[in-house]
Short mmCIF file of C-alpha atoms in Angstrom, two decimals:
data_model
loop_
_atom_site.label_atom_id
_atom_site.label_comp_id
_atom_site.label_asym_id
_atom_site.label_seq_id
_atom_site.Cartn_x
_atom_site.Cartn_y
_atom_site.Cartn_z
CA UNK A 1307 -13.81 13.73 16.11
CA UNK A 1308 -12.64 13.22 12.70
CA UNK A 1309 -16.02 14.52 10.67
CA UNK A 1310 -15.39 17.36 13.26
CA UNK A 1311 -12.24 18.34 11.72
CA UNK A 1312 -13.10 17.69 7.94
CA UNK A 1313 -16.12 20.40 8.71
CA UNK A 1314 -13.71 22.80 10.40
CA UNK A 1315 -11.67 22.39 7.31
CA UNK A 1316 -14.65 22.72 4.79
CA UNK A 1317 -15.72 25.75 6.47
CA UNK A 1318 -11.86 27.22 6.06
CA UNK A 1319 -11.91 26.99 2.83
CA UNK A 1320 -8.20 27.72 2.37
CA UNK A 1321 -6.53 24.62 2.27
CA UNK A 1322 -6.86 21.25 0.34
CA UNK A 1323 -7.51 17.73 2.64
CA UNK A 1324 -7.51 14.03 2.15
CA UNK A 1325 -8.43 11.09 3.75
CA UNK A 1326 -6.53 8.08 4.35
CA UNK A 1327 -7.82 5.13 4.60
CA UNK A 1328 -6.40 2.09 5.76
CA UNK A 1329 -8.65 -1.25 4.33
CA UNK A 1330 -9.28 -3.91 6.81
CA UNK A 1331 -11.90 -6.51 6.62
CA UNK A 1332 -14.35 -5.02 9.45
CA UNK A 1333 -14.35 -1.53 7.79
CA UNK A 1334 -14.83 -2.12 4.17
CA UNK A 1335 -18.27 -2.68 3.83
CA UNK A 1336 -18.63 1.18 5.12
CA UNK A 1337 -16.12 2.30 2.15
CA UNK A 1338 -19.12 3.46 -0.19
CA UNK A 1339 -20.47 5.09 3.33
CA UNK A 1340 -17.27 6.82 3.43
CA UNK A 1341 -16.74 8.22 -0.16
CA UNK A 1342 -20.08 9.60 0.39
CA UNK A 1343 -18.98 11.25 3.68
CA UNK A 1344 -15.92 12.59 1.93
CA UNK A 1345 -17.92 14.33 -1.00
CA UNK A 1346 -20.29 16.25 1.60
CA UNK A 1347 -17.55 17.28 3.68
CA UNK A 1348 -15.34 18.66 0.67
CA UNK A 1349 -12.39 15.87 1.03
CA UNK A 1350 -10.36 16.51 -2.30
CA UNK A 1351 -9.67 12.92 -2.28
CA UNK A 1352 -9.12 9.67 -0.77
CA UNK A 1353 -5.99 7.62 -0.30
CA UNK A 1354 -6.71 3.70 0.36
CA UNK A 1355 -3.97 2.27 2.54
CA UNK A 1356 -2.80 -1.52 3.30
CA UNK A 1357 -3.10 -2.36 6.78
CA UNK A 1358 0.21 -2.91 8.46
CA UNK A 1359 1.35 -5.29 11.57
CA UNK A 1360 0.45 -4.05 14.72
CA UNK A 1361 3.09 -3.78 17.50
CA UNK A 1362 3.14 -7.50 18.28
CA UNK A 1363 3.71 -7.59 14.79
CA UNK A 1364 0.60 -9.46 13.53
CA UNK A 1365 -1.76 -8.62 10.47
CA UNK A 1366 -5.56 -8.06 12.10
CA UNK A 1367 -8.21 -7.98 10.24
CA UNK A 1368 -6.98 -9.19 6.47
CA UNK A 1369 -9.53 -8.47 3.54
CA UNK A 1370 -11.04 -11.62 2.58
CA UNK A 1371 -10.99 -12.36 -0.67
CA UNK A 1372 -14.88 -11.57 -1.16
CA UNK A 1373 -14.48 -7.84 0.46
CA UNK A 1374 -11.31 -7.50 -1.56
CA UNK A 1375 -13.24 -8.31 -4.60
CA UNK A 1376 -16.18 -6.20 -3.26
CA UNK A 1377 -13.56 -2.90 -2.93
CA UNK A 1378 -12.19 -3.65 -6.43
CA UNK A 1379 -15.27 -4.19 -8.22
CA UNK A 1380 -16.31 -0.38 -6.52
CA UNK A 1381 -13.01 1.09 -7.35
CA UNK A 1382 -13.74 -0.14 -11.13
CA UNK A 1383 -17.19 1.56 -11.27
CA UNK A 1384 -16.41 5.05 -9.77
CA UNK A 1385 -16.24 8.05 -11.34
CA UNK A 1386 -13.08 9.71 -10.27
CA UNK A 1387 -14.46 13.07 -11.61
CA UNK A 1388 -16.47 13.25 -8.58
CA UNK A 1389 -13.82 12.27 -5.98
CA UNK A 1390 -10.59 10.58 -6.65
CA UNK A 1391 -9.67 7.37 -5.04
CA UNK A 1392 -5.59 6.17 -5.32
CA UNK A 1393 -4.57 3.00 -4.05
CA UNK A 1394 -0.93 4.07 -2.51
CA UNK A 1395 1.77 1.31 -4.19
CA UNK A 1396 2.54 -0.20 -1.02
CA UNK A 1397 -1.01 -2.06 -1.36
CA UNK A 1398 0.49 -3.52 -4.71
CA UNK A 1399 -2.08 -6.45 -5.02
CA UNK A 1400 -5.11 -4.17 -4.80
CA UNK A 1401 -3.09 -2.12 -7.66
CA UNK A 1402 -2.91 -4.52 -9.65
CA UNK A 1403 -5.73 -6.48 -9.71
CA UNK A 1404 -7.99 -3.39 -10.29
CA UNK A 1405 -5.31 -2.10 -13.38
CA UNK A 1406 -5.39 -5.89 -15.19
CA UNK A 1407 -6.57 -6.02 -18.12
CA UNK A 1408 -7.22 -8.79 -21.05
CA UNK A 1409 -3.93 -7.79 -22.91
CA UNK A 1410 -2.26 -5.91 -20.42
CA UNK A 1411 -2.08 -4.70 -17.16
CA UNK A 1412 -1.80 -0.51 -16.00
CA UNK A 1413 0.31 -1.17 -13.11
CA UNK A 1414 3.65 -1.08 -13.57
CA UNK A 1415 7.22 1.05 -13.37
CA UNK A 1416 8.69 2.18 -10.36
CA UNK A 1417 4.59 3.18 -7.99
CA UNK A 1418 3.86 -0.61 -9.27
CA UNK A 1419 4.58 -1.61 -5.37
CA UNK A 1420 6.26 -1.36 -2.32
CA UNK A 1421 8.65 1.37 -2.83
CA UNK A 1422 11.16 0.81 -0.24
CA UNK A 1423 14.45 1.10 -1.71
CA UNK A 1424 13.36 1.27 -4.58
CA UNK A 1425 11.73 5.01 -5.09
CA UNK A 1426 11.63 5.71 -1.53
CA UNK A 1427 14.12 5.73 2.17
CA UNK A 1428 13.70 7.23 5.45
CA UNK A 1429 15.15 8.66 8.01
CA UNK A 1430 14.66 7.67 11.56
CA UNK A 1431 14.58 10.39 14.90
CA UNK A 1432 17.51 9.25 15.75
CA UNK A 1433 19.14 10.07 12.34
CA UNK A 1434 19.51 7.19 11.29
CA UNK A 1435 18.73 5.61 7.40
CA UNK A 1436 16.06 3.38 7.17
CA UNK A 1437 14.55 1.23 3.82
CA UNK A 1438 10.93 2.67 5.17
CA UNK A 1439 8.97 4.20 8.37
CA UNK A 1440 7.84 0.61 8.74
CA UNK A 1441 11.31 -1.34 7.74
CA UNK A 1442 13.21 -0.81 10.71
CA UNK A 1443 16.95 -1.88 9.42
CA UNK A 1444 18.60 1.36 10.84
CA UNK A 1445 22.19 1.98 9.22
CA UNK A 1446 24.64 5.05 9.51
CA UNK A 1447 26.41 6.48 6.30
CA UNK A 1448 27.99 9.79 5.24
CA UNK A 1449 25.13 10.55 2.85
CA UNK A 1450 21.96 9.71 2.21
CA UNK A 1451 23.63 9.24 -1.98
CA UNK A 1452 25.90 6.79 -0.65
CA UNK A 1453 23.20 4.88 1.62
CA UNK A 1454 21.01 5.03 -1.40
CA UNK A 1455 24.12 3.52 -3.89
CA UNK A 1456 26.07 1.06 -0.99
CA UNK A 1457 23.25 0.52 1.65
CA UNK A 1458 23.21 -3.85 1.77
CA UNK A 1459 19.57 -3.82 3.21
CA UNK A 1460 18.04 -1.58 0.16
CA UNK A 1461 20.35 -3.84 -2.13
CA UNK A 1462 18.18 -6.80 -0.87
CA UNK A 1463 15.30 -5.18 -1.05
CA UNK A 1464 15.77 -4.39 -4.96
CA UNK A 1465 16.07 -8.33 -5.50
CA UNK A 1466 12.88 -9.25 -4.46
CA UNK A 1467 11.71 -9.85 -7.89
CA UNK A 1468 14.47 -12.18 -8.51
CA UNK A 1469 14.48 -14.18 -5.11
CA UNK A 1470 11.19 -13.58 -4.32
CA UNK A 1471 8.98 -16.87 -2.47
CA UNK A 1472 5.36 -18.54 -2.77
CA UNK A 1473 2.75 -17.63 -3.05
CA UNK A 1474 3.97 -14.71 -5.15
CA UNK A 1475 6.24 -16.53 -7.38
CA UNK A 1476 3.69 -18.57 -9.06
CA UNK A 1477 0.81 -15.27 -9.08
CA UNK A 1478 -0.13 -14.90 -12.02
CA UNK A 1479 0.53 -10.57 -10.78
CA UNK A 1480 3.61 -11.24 -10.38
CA UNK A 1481 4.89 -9.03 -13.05
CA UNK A 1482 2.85 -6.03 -11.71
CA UNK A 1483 3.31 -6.47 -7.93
CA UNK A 1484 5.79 -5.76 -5.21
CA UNK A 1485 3.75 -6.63 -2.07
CA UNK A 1486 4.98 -4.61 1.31
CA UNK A 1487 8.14 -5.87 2.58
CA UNK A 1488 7.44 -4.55 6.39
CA UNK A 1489 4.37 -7.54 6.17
CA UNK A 1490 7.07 -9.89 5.02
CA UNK A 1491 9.45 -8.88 7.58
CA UNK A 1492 7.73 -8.56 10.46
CA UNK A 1493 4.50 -11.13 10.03
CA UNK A 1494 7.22 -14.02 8.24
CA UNK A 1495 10.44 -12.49 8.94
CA UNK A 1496 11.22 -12.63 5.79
CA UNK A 1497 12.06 -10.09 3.62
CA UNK A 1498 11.57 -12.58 0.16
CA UNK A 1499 8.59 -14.13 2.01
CA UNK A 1500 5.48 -14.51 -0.62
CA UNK A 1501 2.12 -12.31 0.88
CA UNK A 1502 0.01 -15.33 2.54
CA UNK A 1503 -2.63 -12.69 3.59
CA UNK A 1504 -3.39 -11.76 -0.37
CA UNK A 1505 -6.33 -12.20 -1.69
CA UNK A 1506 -5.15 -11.15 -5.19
CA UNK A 1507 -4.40 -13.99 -5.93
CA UNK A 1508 -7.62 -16.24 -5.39
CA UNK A 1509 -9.13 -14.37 -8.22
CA UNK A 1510 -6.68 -16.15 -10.86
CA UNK A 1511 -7.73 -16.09 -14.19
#
């Protein structure tokens, strides 16, 4: 159904289109499949997601750490002249293992990580202010500038760095990622929890 409506949209020709692609360790083997798939069908690029709890708020399907290294060695080697690939900065550890270098590392400022709070808020149907679409601390306030400036949820959320637990604290990332929150929350309820599920961080130097 999907290669269906990437062909209607090829044959349109009037509009732009992207895939998103949420990594999860029974699809990415196909990843190389699908880059392919996007070229012939005109994709304009593709958008690699972190996969997020499901509704009993469990993580299924985690990368293990040799398909995570398997992704990031491929995301090394491509060309992005032929079809860009973008990791979004809520998948900070992918980020920032593929942008670390010998002296220095590419990921960093404000799209190092998870965003919420930090570059980014939401808004609910209900109206109401939330840190992100998948942090659901709901909170009223006049304004969205004074839930941005006075909100005590986003205010946590802009300590992480400072407070933040295992395994992260001792990464040796940890200066160029801010792993998703809404895994911390909901998986550990824990909004300073450490990411358990990353493999980032088995590939120390």
């Amino acid at each position: 159904m999907a290669a269906n409506a990437l062909n209607l949209l090829k044959a349109d020709r009037q509009v732009n289109y992207y895939i998103n692609w949420v990594a999860r360790n029974d699809n990415a083997g196909d990843f190389p499949h699908l880059v392919s798939l996007a070229e012939e069908l005109g994709v304009k690029g593709i958008v690699i997601l972190e996969s997020k709890p499901d509704a009993g708020y469990a993580l299924q399907s985690t990368l293990s750490p040799e398909n995570f290294l398997r992704l990031a060695d491929y995301l090394k080697k491509h060309d992005q002249q032929e079809i860009p690939i973008q990791v979004e900065p809520c998948f900070s550890p992918l980020r920032a293992y593929i942008n670390d270098y010998y002296l220095w590392n590419r990921n960093t400022g404000v799209n190092k990580g998870c965003g919420a709070g930090r570059n980014a808020m939401a808004v609910d149907v209900d109206g109401n202010l939330i840190p992100c679409r998948h942090l659901l601390y709901s909170e009223r306030f006049e304004s969205i500038e004074d839930y941005w400036w006075n909100s005590e949820v986003l205010n946590k959320l802009r300590q992480f760095e400072d407070y933040r637990e295992e395994p992260c604290r001792s990464c040796y990332l940890k200066n160029n990622c801010i792993s998703c929150r809404a895994v911390a929350d909901k998986v550990e309820k824990n909004l300073f929890s450490g990411n358990h599920y990353c493999s980032a961080r088995e590939m120390a130097k």
